[in-house]
Amino acid sequence: MTDLLYSDTEDDLRAAVRALLTDRAGPDVLLGRIETGSPYVPGLWRALAADMGAAGLLVPEKLGGQGASHREAAVVLEELGRAVTPVPYLTSSVVATETLLAIEDPRERVTGLLADLAAGRTVAVLAVPLSAAPDARPATGGRVTGVADAAVADVLLVPRADGLYAVPAAEAVIEPQTPLDLTRPLAAVDADAASGVRLADRAAADTAIRRGLLAGAGLLASEQLGLAAWCLEETVRHTKERFQFNRPVGSFQALKHRMAQLWLEIVNARAAARAAADALATGSPDAPLTVAVAQAYCSKVAVHAAEECVQLHGGIGMTWEHPAHLALKRAKSDQIALGSAGSHRAVIAELAELPAPVPSP
């Protein structure tokens, strides 16, 4: 039976990550970093990935990791989503790490890279567009656009016609692009001229990339859950403190109904996201279906919560100084990351063997 509750260990991990982000990456810090053109907060990745050990949660202890599971990684992503934190956790510690684990190669070229990722010494990014769905077959060769966090990658995992290669980022051409979500930079990557080390042949690479993207999509739902929860909490707090006609605006029935509806959606999103994380952690054969359900639902909830956050904050929600726009941009960007809601609904229909609508005569 799927366990949707949080364990004591997960609660402790959540508290530690939240304390770190509150101390080092609050809204004022993020808004200030965005003004510089580079959202990454100096020292934050080392504190999270290396000092706290969050980067190695998915890596077995024998390879230098923490030997935890997708459930713990999901808790970290919930907190990163709440704070809209610009760190390469989803791309490096989840997608790239899961891809390397799926190769199942005991040789140093794979295990050594995994150990470096787990220790936070190296950031690796799979060189595919952020929008790539788990069932997509990535292009091989040439210029790849929309690669998230390539700007801070040390190693690129590059799909080529004959397999998957580890390419030093310094040998590739990485051209920054303008993203909607300023806290998750995108870049165009051209690694054709770089040599690199082949990690897997084409068949093994395809399987590994699908597993990496599936894990990424499943845990992205937790990031969306955390973002939506912050939006509701911040909105409730604001509407309790903001007065109109000598009453808190949150006491008006129309606003209470909107926030209550959002609360219901977030409760459902939590169940969907936790089910996806648990299915990935236990290796359930239903993981592809559970992940597709979580993505199809949570992406919509995150966008709705962010839109309500902006609107119910009134005028201040429309300003650059308030972090609501960071949440909205992250939610909109996540909506098409690792597969759109429509593509995930198509997967659900296929896996659940739902018949397509019959055209009207």
XYZ file of C-alpha atoms in Angstrom:
361
model
C 0.000 0.000 0.000
C 1.279 3.446 -0.854
C 2.405 5.410 2.203
C 1.554 9.076 1.673
C 2.575 10.220 5.149
C 5.913 11.829 5.960
C 8.295 9.927 8.204
C 10.131 11.561 11.122
C 13.324 11.454 9.069
C 11.622 13.261 6.206
C 10.245 15.890 8.577
C 13.734 16.441 10.016
C 15.165 16.755 6.511
C 12.455 19.254 5.587
C 13.198 21.364 8.652
C 16.924 21.416 7.894
C 16.461 22.383 4.234
C 13.872 25.045 5.086
C 16.148 26.567 7.722
C 19.025 26.703 5.245
C 16.927 28.326 2.520
C 15.380 30.811 4.946
C 18.833 31.810 6.118
C 20.626 31.889 2.759
C 18.064 32.277 -0.017
C 15.105 34.363 1.111
C 13.014 36.394 -1.336
C 15.146 39.530 -0.910
C 18.292 37.564 -1.746
C 16.732 35.991 -4.854
C 15.356 39.276 -6.136
C 18.772 40.821 -5.647
C 20.532 37.971 -7.448
C 18.196 38.228 -10.429
C 19.197 41.869 -10.815
C 22.779 40.685 -11.337
C 21.812 38.375 -14.207
C 22.939 35.237 -12.340
C 20.351 33.847 -9.921
C 22.592 31.254 -8.265
C 23.378 32.245 -4.682
C 27.122 31.863 -3.939
C 27.811 29.069 -1.494
C 24.232 27.807 -1.353
C 24.817 24.760 -3.550
C 27.789 23.653 -1.494
C 25.800 24.047 1.737
C 22.861 22.066 0.394
C 24.606 19.457 -1.721
C 27.865 18.838 0.120
C 27.503 20.017 3.723
C 23.940 18.735 4.121
C 24.446 15.754 1.809
C 21.242 16.341 -0.164
C 22.942 15.751 -3.521
C 23.616 12.123 -2.677
C 20.176 11.075 -1.460
C 19.512 8.870 -4.504
C 23.038 7.424 -4.620
C 23.695 4.167 -2.725
C 26.075 4.351 0.230
C 28.574 2.028 -1.479
C 28.957 4.673 -4.186
C 29.417 7.508 -1.717
C 25.821 8.634 -1.396
C 23.274 8.724 1.396
C 21.395 5.605 0.299
C 18.033 7.280 0.755
C 15.194 7.229 -1.758
C 13.006 9.336 -4.009
C 10.760 10.104 -1.033
C 13.517 12.048 0.721
C 14.573 13.730 -2.528
C 10.932 14.727 -3.027
C 10.928 16.470 0.359
C 14.011 18.464 -0.653
C 12.284 19.475 -3.889
C 9.155 20.531 -2.005
C 11.275 22.986 -0.032
C 13.155 24.152 -3.121
C 9.784 24.727 -4.784
C 8.479 26.718 -1.804
C 11.437 29.044 -1.982
C 11.764 28.963 -5.816
C 15.418 28.290 -5.191
C 17.889 28.543 -8.087
C 20.001 25.412 -7.567
C 20.629 22.543 -10.030
C 19.048 19.926 -7.763
C 16.382 18.644 -10.153
C 18.729 18.565 -13.124
C 21.883 17.207 -11.465
C 20.885 15.357 -8.280
C 17.775 13.790 -9.794
C 17.764 13.559 -13.609
C 21.509 13.184 -14.239
C 22.072 11.024 -11.159
C 19.165 8.726 -11.964
C 20.378 8.418 -15.565
C 23.830 7.353 -14.411
C 22.404 4.895 -11.880
C 20.278 3.313 -14.608
C 23.355 2.574 -16.712
C 24.344 0.021 -14.034
C 27.989 0.093 -15.071
C 30.452 -0.788 -12.269
C 33.368 0.873 -14.022
C 35.056 3.975 -12.620
C 33.889 6.231 -15.436
C 30.317 5.885 -14.128
C 30.771 5.165 -10.427
C 33.413 7.867 -10.073
C 31.104 10.438 -11.606
C 28.274 9.307 -9.339
C 30.526 9.667 -6.291
C 31.428 13.197 -7.351
C 27.767 14.087 -7.844
C 26.824 12.609 -4.479
C 29.532 14.597 -2.729
C 28.465 17.830 -4.385
C 31.882 18.196 -6.022
C 30.432 18.042 -9.532
C 27.256 19.238 -11.216
C 26.100 17.160 -14.193
C 23.291 18.030 -16.583
C 21.624 15.826 -19.178
C 21.896 17.743 -22.449
C 18.242 17.553 -23.499
C 15.619 20.323 -23.530
C 13.890 20.971 -20.213
C 10.630 20.208 -22.003
C 11.685 16.622 -22.895
C 9.054 14.125 -21.725
C 10.041 10.757 -20.213
C 8.888 8.882 -23.319
C 10.656 11.253 -25.715
C 13.607 10.040 -27.744
C 16.189 12.830 -27.439
C 17.897 14.195 -30.514
C 21.508 13.141 -31.038
C 24.123 15.606 -32.141
C 23.881 19.233 -33.052
C 22.781 22.221 -31.039
C 20.305 21.509 -28.221
C 18.290 24.427 -26.896
C 16.490 24.941 -23.595
C 18.933 22.930 -21.451
C 18.343 23.879 -17.812
C 21.269 24.686 -15.498
C 23.870 24.092 -18.228
C 25.485 27.352 -17.161
C 26.672 25.828 -13.867
C 27.341 22.296 -15.104
C 30.782 20.760 -14.814
C 29.834 17.735 -16.920
C 27.263 17.337 -19.669
C 25.650 13.960 -20.356
C 25.296 14.100 -24.133
C 23.147 11.640 -26.121
C 24.818 10.717 -29.418
C 24.001 8.263 -32.176
C 26.166 5.547 -30.625
C 25.396 6.125 -26.959
C 25.630 8.494 -24.016
C 28.804 10.521 -23.430
C 30.165 12.457 -20.459
C 31.567 15.696 -21.849
C 33.382 18.348 -19.794
C 31.239 21.451 -19.940
C 34.345 23.550 -20.572
C 34.792 21.795 -23.950
C 31.218 22.475 -25.116
C 29.725 25.653 -26.496
C 27.136 26.883 -23.985
C 25.108 29.914 -25.009
C 22.747 31.434 -22.401
C 19.132 31.882 -23.450
C 16.435 34.110 -21.998
C 14.109 31.984 -19.843
C 10.632 32.808 -18.578
C 11.684 31.487 -15.176
C 14.636 33.643 -14.196
C 15.499 31.282 -11.328
C 16.152 28.303 -13.632
C 18.459 29.533 -16.407
C 18.367 27.863 -19.820
C 21.105 27.575 -22.419
C 21.777 26.228 -25.879
C 24.418 23.500 -25.837
C 26.599 22.320 -28.704
C 28.938 19.525 -27.665
C 29.633 18.019 -31.076
C 33.223 19.249 -31.194
C 34.038 17.877 -27.728
C 35.321 14.323 -27.379
C 34.038 13.045 -24.033
C 33.889 9.542 -22.568
C 31.268 7.060 -23.706
C 29.234 5.818 -20.728
C 26.728 3.547 -22.461
C 25.778 2.234 -25.874
C 22.651 3.515 -27.598
C 20.226 0.917 -26.235
C 21.430 1.302 -22.649
C 21.504 5.081 -23.042
C 17.898 5.239 -24.213
C 16.755 3.176 -21.230
C 18.817 5.228 -18.792
C 17.619 8.565 -20.184
C 13.983 7.469 -19.964
C 14.514 6.499 -16.320
C 16.246 9.794 -15.577
C 13.471 11.829 -17.158
C 10.790 9.709 -15.468
C 12.325 10.324 -12.048
C 12.658 14.007 -12.884
C 9.009 14.282 -13.915
C 7.839 12.396 -10.839
C 9.807 14.534 -8.400
C 9.025 17.753 -10.265
C 5.492 17.213 -8.951
C 6.859 17.712 -5.438
C 8.504 20.973 -6.476
C 5.131 22.099 -7.857
C 3.440 20.988 -4.637
C 5.821 23.037 -2.505
C 5.362 26.076 -4.707
C 1.566 25.822 -4.537
C 1.624 25.377 -0.750
C 3.762 28.507 -0.313
C 1.447 30.515 -2.557
C -1.601 29.560 -0.480
C 0.114 30.141 2.878
C 1.437 33.517 1.774
C -1.972 34.505 0.403
C -3.776 33.507 3.601
C -1.238 35.432 5.662
C -1.602 38.539 3.511
C -5.397 38.520 3.427
C -5.514 38.190 7.223
C -3.295 41.248 7.630
C -4.716 43.405 4.849
C -7.786 45.398 6.001
C -10.585 46.951 3.958
C -13.770 48.506 5.357
C -12.285 47.836 8.804
C -12.195 44.068 8.149
C -9.449 41.689 7.026
C -9.977 41.132 3.308
C -9.606 37.420 3.956
C -12.895 37.460 5.857
C -14.844 38.249 2.692
C -16.718 35.153 1.618
C -15.708 35.330 -2.024
C -12.019 35.255 -1.119
C -12.481 32.540 1.516
C -14.117 30.308 -1.094
C -11.241 30.821 -3.515
C -8.642 29.967 -0.879
C -10.652 26.974 0.353
C -10.859 25.650 -3.211
C -7.122 26.066 -3.553
C -6.559 24.192 -0.296
C -8.557 21.255 -1.637
C -6.523 21.227 -4.842
C -3.260 21.246 -2.881
C -4.389 18.349 -0.686
C -5.055 16.338 -3.844
C -1.745 17.466 -5.349
C 0.087 16.289 -2.237
C -1.464 12.840 -2.586
C -0.514 12.661 -6.268
C 3.062 13.887 -5.714
C 3.647 11.592 -2.736
C 2.271 8.621 -4.657
C 4.676 9.337 -7.531
C 7.664 9.641 -5.183
C 6.694 6.434 -3.386
C 6.236 4.546 -6.673
C 9.700 5.639 -7.816
C 11.226 4.762 -4.438
C 9.743 1.267 -4.399
C 10.352 0.557 -8.088
C 6.652 -0.010 -8.623
C 5.660 -1.164 -12.115
C 2.927 1.490 -11.914
C 5.519 4.270 -11.631
C 5.049 5.552 -15.233
C 1.289 5.812 -14.678
C 1.629 7.359 -11.219
C 4.165 9.895 -12.464
C 1.938 10.856 -15.394
C -1.035 11.354 -13.044
C 1.064 13.508 -10.705
C 2.393 15.681 -13.513
C -0.965 16.071 -15.225
C -2.516 17.270 -11.955
C 0.227 19.102 -10.056
C 1.321 21.345 -12.920
C -2.207 22.750 -13.165
C -2.502 23.254 -9.407
C 0.841 25.075 -9.181
C -0.138 27.528 -11.916
C -3.563 28.114 -10.374
C -2.050 28.724 -6.922
C 0.517 31.169 -8.303
C -2.117 33.057 -10.280
C -4.348 33.316 -7.202
C -1.368 34.454 -5.137
C -0.679 37.300 -7.545
C -4.339 38.342 -7.796
C -5.288 38.093 -4.109
C -2.273 40.138 -3.108
C -3.826 43.006 -5.024
C -1.520 45.672 -6.360
C 1.573 44.529 -4.457
C 1.353 41.121 -6.118
C 1.909 42.796 -9.476
C 5.181 44.428 -8.460
C 8.738 43.294 -9.125
C 9.596 43.660 -5.432
C 7.150 40.962 -4.296
C 8.274 37.355 -4.927
C 4.836 36.275 -6.263
C 6.020 36.767 -9.830
C 8.934 34.399 -9.221
C 6.466 31.700 -8.175
C 4.214 32.348 -11.172
C 7.102 32.170 -13.637
C 8.434 28.971 -12.063
C 4.946 27.432 -12.138
C 4.440 28.351 -15.805
C 7.894 27.041 -16.705
C 7.332 23.802 -14.784
C 4.022 23.372 -16.606
C 5.880 22.370 -19.776
C 8.996 20.911 -18.136
C 9.611 17.179 -18.563
C 6.446 16.836 -20.612
C 3.319 18.972 -20.785
C 0.131 18.093 -18.905
C -1.401 17.088 -22.245
C 1.398 14.647 -23.045
C 1.097 13.111 -19.586
C -2.673 12.743 -20.012
C -1.990 10.898 -23.279
C 0.334 8.562 -21.373
C -2.380 7.971 -18.765
C -4.899 7.115 -21.483
C -2.488 4.670 -23.084
C -1.342 2.967 -19.875
C -4.852 2.771 -18.436
C -6.172 1.571 -21.799
C -8.752 4.330 -21.951
C -10.473 4.367 -25.340
C -10.179 7.491 -27.436
C -13.374 9.530 -27.973
C -15.473 8.270 -30.850
C -15.913 10.993 -33.505
C -19.469 12.170 -34.018
C -21.074 10.845 -37.217
